[in-house]
């Protein structure tokens, strides 16, 4: 989609990346047509077999090294996948969280044994990933998590409850943020993998009823003294969780910005189509100067956003994306996304409020971008610390 007519950065133009992006688009056309996406929304989740079909197509774990079963790509491939999911309106499928948030914790910090144990099965779709940080009593204040993983014989016992967990109904590999030493604050935090198949004491709560992203199974999860082997602490040793989170959250925030731009592009393309055919006062809605000015503003804002996000992707590929810059991208792009989609919905008149038009879904889905991955207020705190 080149509705912004912005030249792609060179790193996205490498033939293999372009071919991959195109092939993802075709795969989504075949496996996630609009009527299928409607079914996800109705069911509150994607069908379980979509994960294995994505595995068969090589879409799971695209940036995971081949030696661990992944496609051996890099962040550009994740960008290509995220964009196509947004362009096709298929982003309720939580594959980018599985690929570009969950798997990296394992391949960056896991022991060889952990990588071998989990990554190949994440790549096939046998394991579906989730990350459980947020709790009913602790969201922004991650240090306040109450879930514990207490040493017990050869392993740990995980106790606590989590909420708002993406992929929560289908995930069977869950990275749980837990205190291995509650007296130590951040230093007592570890990332503990719970493989839920057959795990006694593990319970899924409600698949939460949301204003958007209805096709994703955002859920409550309960860990009622779930036993896990000692080898399930990511990295092997206790107390590294907070550092691991701080190092990986910039990529999560960049993902949100990438998705924000792509959703904005889809909204602009569908709005242009609409205002060109809709007539009022004997002319097309696009012929009103107000419409042209509003869309000129939208195109400008999205062009600035894309340019900045492309810069951030480039920095990230070089390993130079710092936390504050990633926070700027997350907060600013998600604000712009909400702003421009609201303007474009207005240009649809009453039809913009009707679910049959893509702009209505884009409007509802956009809102959470300012909340998850760290709220935009928290992003500003992180940026302000660098002043
Ligand atoms: C659809 C969806 C999917 C999600 N997926 C996941 C997931 O997969 N895994 C996961 O762990 N979590 C997930 N979350 C949770 C999400 O990350 C949290 O909702 C978010 O971090 C905010 O936490 P909270 O909801 O507890 O809000 P709170 O922390 O209670 O914040 C309430 C308000 O106070 C503000 N605030 C808080 N602290 C400060 C401060 N110091 N200064 C100024 N303002 C402040 C916040 O910005 C916000 O406006 C998801 C959430 C949603 C809605």
mmCIF file of N, CA and C in Angstrom, residues 82-144:
data_model
loop_
_atom_site.group_PDB
_atom_site.id
_atom_site.type_symbol
_atom_site.label_atom_id
_atom_site.label_comp_id
_atom_site.label_asym_id
_atom_site.label_seq_id
_atom_site.Cartn_x
_atom_site.Cartn_y
_atom_site.Cartn_z
ATOM 1 N N UNK A 82 3.506 -7.163 10.123
ATOM 2 C CA UNK A 82 2.592 -6.279 10.869
ATOM 3 C C UNK A 82 1.836 -5.357 9.926
ATOM 4 N N UNK A 83 2.555 -4.821 8.942
ATOM 5 C CA UNK A 83 1.894 -3.912 7.996
ATOM 6 C C UNK A 83 0.798 -4.619 7.224
ATOM 7 N N UNK A 84 1.125 -5.801 6.709
ATOM 8 C CA UNK A 84 0.117 -6.510 5.920
ATOM 9 C C UNK A 84 -1.104 -6.847 6.775
ATOM 10 N N UNK A 85 -0.863 -7.247 8.030
ATOM 11 C CA UNK A 85 -1.994 -7.569 8.907
ATOM 12 C C UNK A 85 -2.904 -6.345 9.051
ATOM 13 N N UNK A 86 -2.300 -5.165 9.208
ATOM 14 C CA UNK A 86 -3.105 -3.936 9.359
ATOM 15 C C UNK A 86 -3.765 -3.559 8.040
ATOM 16 N N UNK A 87 -3.016 -3.662 6.965
ATOM 17 C CA UNK A 87 -3.596 -3.276 5.666
ATOM 18 C C UNK A 87 -4.779 -4.146 5.297
ATOM 19 N N UNK A 88 -4.729 -5.412 5.691
ATOM 20 C CA UNK A 88 -5.814 -6.344 5.347
ATOM 21 C C UNK A 88 -6.877 -6.392 6.443
ATOM 22 N N UNK A 89 -6.709 -5.611 7.488
ATOM 23 C CA UNK A 89 -7.694 -5.629 8.577
ATOM 24 C C UNK A 89 -7.674 -6.924 9.369
ATOM 25 N N UNK A 90 -6.518 -7.622 9.351
ATOM 26 C CA UNK A 90 -6.430 -8.941 10.010
ATOM 27 C C UNK A 90 -5.602 -8.875 11.295
ATOM 28 N N UNK A 91 -5.431 -7.674 11.833
ATOM 29 C CA UNK A 91 -4.509 -7.511 12.961
ATOM 30 C C UNK A 91 -5.094 -7.959 14.297
ATOM 31 N N UNK A 92 -6.313 -8.485 14.313
ATOM 32 C CA UNK A 92 -6.793 -9.085 15.567
ATOM 33 C C UNK A 92 -6.086 -10.421 15.820
ATOM 34 N N UNK A 93 -5.511 -10.973 14.781
ATOM 35 C CA UNK A 93 -4.706 -12.203 14.914
ATOM 36 C C UNK A 93 -3.399 -11.798 15.615
ATOM 37 N N UNK A 94 -3.196 -12.317 16.834
ATOM 38 C CA UNK A 94 -2.075 -11.843 17.664
ATOM 39 C C UNK A 94 -0.722 -12.433 17.329
ATOM 40 N N UNK A 95 -0.455 -12.617 16.055
ATOM 41 C CA UNK A 95 0.800 -13.253 15.637
ATOM 42 C C UNK A 95 2.004 -12.331 15.842
ATOM 43 N N UNK A 96 1.789 -11.019 15.747
ATOM 44 C CA UNK A 96 2.968 -10.159 15.908
ATOM 45 C C UNK A 96 3.410 -10.117 17.374
ATOM 46 N N UNK A 97 2.474 -10.336 18.295
ATOM 47 C CA UNK A 97 2.869 -10.433 19.708
ATOM 48 C C UNK A 97 3.674 -11.726 19.928
ATOM 49 N N UNK A 98 3.194 -12.802 19.343
ATOM 50 C CA UNK A 98 3.876 -14.109 19.424
ATOM 51 C C UNK A 98 5.300 -13.987 18.858
ATOM 52 N N UNK A 99 5.398 -13.353 17.676
ATOM 53 C CA UNK A 99 6.673 -13.299 16.948
ATOM 54 C C UNK A 99 7.644 -12.251 17.465
ATOM 55 N N UNK A 100 7.094 -11.044 17.669
ATOM 56 C CA UNK A 100 7.978 -9.895 17.863
ATOM 57 C C UNK A 100 7.998 -9.401 19.300
ATOM 58 N N UNK A 101 7.299 -10.118 20.194
ATOM 59 C CA UNK A 101 7.356 -9.767 21.623
ATOM 60 C C UNK A 101 7.727 -11.003 22.445
ATOM 61 N N UNK A 102 6.983 -12.101 22.252
ATOM 62 C CA UNK A 102 7.216 -13.274 23.111
ATOM 63 C C UNK A 102 8.495 -14.025 22.699
ATOM 64 N N UNK A 103 8.581 -14.419 21.424
ATOM 65 C CA UNK A 103 9.750 -15.212 20.989
ATOM 66 C C UNK A 103 11.090 -14.502 21.286
ATOM 67 N N UNK A 104 11.177 -13.172 21.099
ATOM 68 C CA UNK A 104 12.475 -12.529 21.371
ATOM 69 C C UNK A 104 12.972 -12.692 22.816
ATOM 70 N N UNK A 105 12.056 -12.755 23.788
ATOM 71 C CA UNK A 105 12.530 -12.975 25.167
ATOM 72 C C UNK A 105 13.266 -14.309 25.239
ATOM 73 N N UNK A 106 12.750 -15.281 24.495
ATOM 74 C CA UNK A 106 13.370 -16.616 24.556
ATOM 75 C C UNK A 106 14.660 -16.647 23.747
ATOM 76 N N UNK A 107 14.630 -16.097 22.510
ATOM 77 C CA UNK A 107 15.873 -16.227 21.751
ATOM 78 C C UNK A 107 16.965 -15.254 22.177
ATOM 79 N N UNK A 108 16.605 -14.155 22.835
ATOM 80 C CA UNK A 108 17.662 -13.261 23.345
ATOM 81 C C UNK A 108 18.237 -13.736 24.670
ATOM 82 N N UNK A 109 17.364 -14.238 25.556
ATOM 83 C CA UNK A 109 17.837 -14.507 26.923
ATOM 84 C C UNK A 109 17.789 -15.976 27.327
ATOM 85 N N UNK A 110 17.049 -16.796 26.558
ATOM 86 C CA UNK A 110 16.886 -18.191 26.960
ATOM 87 C C UNK A 110 18.201 -18.959 26.898
ATOM 88 N N UNK A 111 18.271 -20.011 27.683
ATOM 89 C CA UNK A 111 19.421 -20.924 27.572
ATOM 90 C C UNK A 111 19.220 -21.731 26.284
ATOM 91 N N UNK A 112 20.262 -22.392 25.817
ATOM 92 C CA UNK A 112 20.118 -23.210 24.599
ATOM 93 C C UNK A 112 19.024 -24.264 24.780
ATOM 94 N N UNK A 113 18.972 -24.798 25.970
ATOM 95 C CA UNK A 113 17.964 -25.833 26.243
ATOM 96 C C UNK A 113 16.547 -25.229 26.112
ATOM 97 N N UNK A 114 16.371 -24.008 26.617
ATOM 98 C CA UNK A 114 15.048 -23.354 26.530
ATOM 99 C C UNK A 114 14.688 -23.029 25.085
ATOM 100 N N UNK A 115 15.678 -22.543 24.344
ATOM 101 C CA UNK A 115 15.404 -22.211 22.934
ATOM 102 C C UNK A 115 14.963 -23.458 22.185
ATOM 103 N N UNK A 116 15.698 -24.559 22.430
ATOM 104 C CA UNK A 116 15.388 -25.809 21.750
ATOM 105 C C UNK A 116 14.024 -26.343 22.164
ATOM 106 N N UNK A 117 13.700 -26.128 23.411
ATOM 107 C CA UNK A 117 12.445 -26.666 23.941
ATOM 108 C C UNK A 117 11.232 -25.907 23.405
ATOM 109 N N UNK A 118 11.352 -24.583 23.265
ATOM 110 C CA UNK A 118 10.146 -23.797 22.963
ATOM 111 C C UNK A 118 10.074 -23.220 21.552
ATOM 112 N N UNK A 119 11.200 -22.729 21.049
ATOM 113 C CA UNK A 119 11.089 -21.956 19.790
ATOM 114 C C UNK A 119 10.613 -22.793 18.590
ATOM 115 N N UNK A 120 11.149 -24.000 18.375
ATOM 116 C CA UNK A 120 10.656 -24.750 17.209
ATOM 117 C C UNK A 120 9.145 -25.008 17.281
ATOM 118 N N UNK A 121 8.639 -25.224 18.486
ATOM 119 C CA UNK A 121 7.198 -25.476 18.615
ATOM 120 C C UNK A 121 6.385 -24.184 18.504
ATOM 121 N N UNK A 122 7.012 -23.051 18.824
ATOM 122 C CA UNK A 122 6.326 -21.764 18.566
ATOM 123 C C UNK A 122 6.272 -21.511 17.065
ATOM 124 N N UNK A 123 7.313 -21.952 16.361
ATOM 125 C CA UNK A 123 7.363 -21.723 14.908
ATOM 126 C C UNK A 123 6.310 -22.553 14.177
ATOM 127 N N UNK A 124 6.049 -23.753 14.651
ATOM 128 C CA UNK A 124 5.033 -24.577 13.963
ATOM 129 C C UNK A 124 3.615 -24.149 14.352
ATOM 130 N N UNK A 125 3.500 -23.435 15.482
ATOM 131 C CA UNK A 125 2.150 -23.084 15.947
ATOM 132 C C UNK A 125 1.633 -24.084 16.972
ATOM 133 N N UNK A 126 2.453 -25.075 17.315
ATOM 134 C CA UNK A 126 2.046 -26.003 18.384
ATOM 135 C C UNK A 126 1.931 -25.222 19.696
ATOM 136 N N UNK A 127 2.851 -24.267 19.878
ATOM 137 C CA UNK A 127 2.762 -23.382 21.035
ATOM 138 C C UNK A 127 2.349 -21.987 20.565
ATOM 139 N N UNK A 128 1.377 -21.424 21.272
ATOM 140 C CA UNK A 128 0.953 -20.036 20.999
ATOM 141 C C UNK A 128 1.421 -19.195 22.185
ATOM 142 N N UNK A 129 2.093 -18.098 21.885
ATOM 143 C CA UNK A 129 2.714 -17.308 22.948
ATOM 144 C C UNK A 129 1.840 -16.183 23.480
ATOM 145 N N UNK A 130 2.073 -15.866 24.763
ATOM 146 C CA UNK A 130 1.467 -14.676 25.383
ATOM 147 C C UNK A 130 2.451 -14.173 26.417
ATOM 148 N N UNK A 131 2.305 -12.900 26.781
ATOM 149 C CA UNK A 131 3.130 -12.387 27.884
ATOM 150 C C UNK A 131 2.203 -11.749 28.909
ATOM 151 N N UNK A 132 2.352 -12.184 30.141
ATOM 152 C CA UNK A 132 1.444 -11.770 31.203
ATOM 153 C C UNK A 132 2.180 -10.894 32.215
ATOM 154 N N UNK A 133 2.079 -9.584 31.973
ATOM 155 C CA UNK A 133 2.663 -8.628 32.908
ATOM 156 C C UNK A 133 1.559 -8.056 33.798
ATOM 157 N N UNK A 134 0.504 -7.548 33.140
ATOM 158 C CA UNK A 134 -0.504 -6.751 33.838
ATOM 159 C C UNK A 134 -1.342 -7.595 34.803
ATOM 160 N N UNK A 135 -1.634 -6.987 35.954
ATOM 161 C CA UNK A 135 -2.485 -7.628 36.962
ATOM 162 C C UNK A 135 -3.635 -6.693 37.290
ATOM 163 N N UNK A 136 -4.674 -7.213 37.914
ATOM 164 C CA UNK A 136 -5.778 -6.306 38.267
ATOM 165 C C UNK A 136 -5.275 -5.103 39.076
ATOM 166 N N UNK A 137 -4.267 -5.298 39.904
ATOM 167 C CA UNK A 137 -3.793 -4.201 40.744
ATOM 168 C C UNK A 137 -2.503 -3.552 40.281
ATOM 169 N N UNK A 138 -1.965 -3.949 39.140
ATOM 170 C CA UNK A 138 -0.688 -3.380 38.686
ATOM 171 C C UNK A 138 -0.588 -3.411 37.164
ATOM 172 N N UNK A 139 -0.638 -2.218 36.577
ATOM 173 C CA UNK A 139 -0.499 -2.117 35.132
ATOM 174 C C UNK A 139 0.715 -1.270 34.806
ATOM 175 N N UNK A 140 0.531 0.055 34.882
ATOM 176 C CA UNK A 140 1.661 0.953 34.602
ATOM 177 C C UNK A 140 2.811 0.705 35.570
ATOM 178 N N UNK A 141 2.451 0.453 36.818
ATOM 179 C CA UNK A 141 3.463 0.263 37.852
ATOM 180 C C UNK A 141 3.856 -1.212 37.911
ATOM 181 N N UNK A 142 4.682 -1.590 36.929
ATOM 182 C CA UNK A 142 5.047 -3.013 36.794
ATOM 183 C C UNK A 142 5.769 -3.569 38.014
ATOM 184 N N UNK A 143 6.462 -2.662 38.721
ATOM 185 C CA UNK A 143 7.187 -3.148 39.901
ATOM 186 C C UNK A 143 6.230 -3.614 40.989
ATOM 187 N N UNK A 144 4.966 -3.211 40.827
ATOM 188 C CA UNK A 144 3.977 -3.565 41.852
ATOM 189 C C UNK A 144 3.321 -4.920 41.620
#
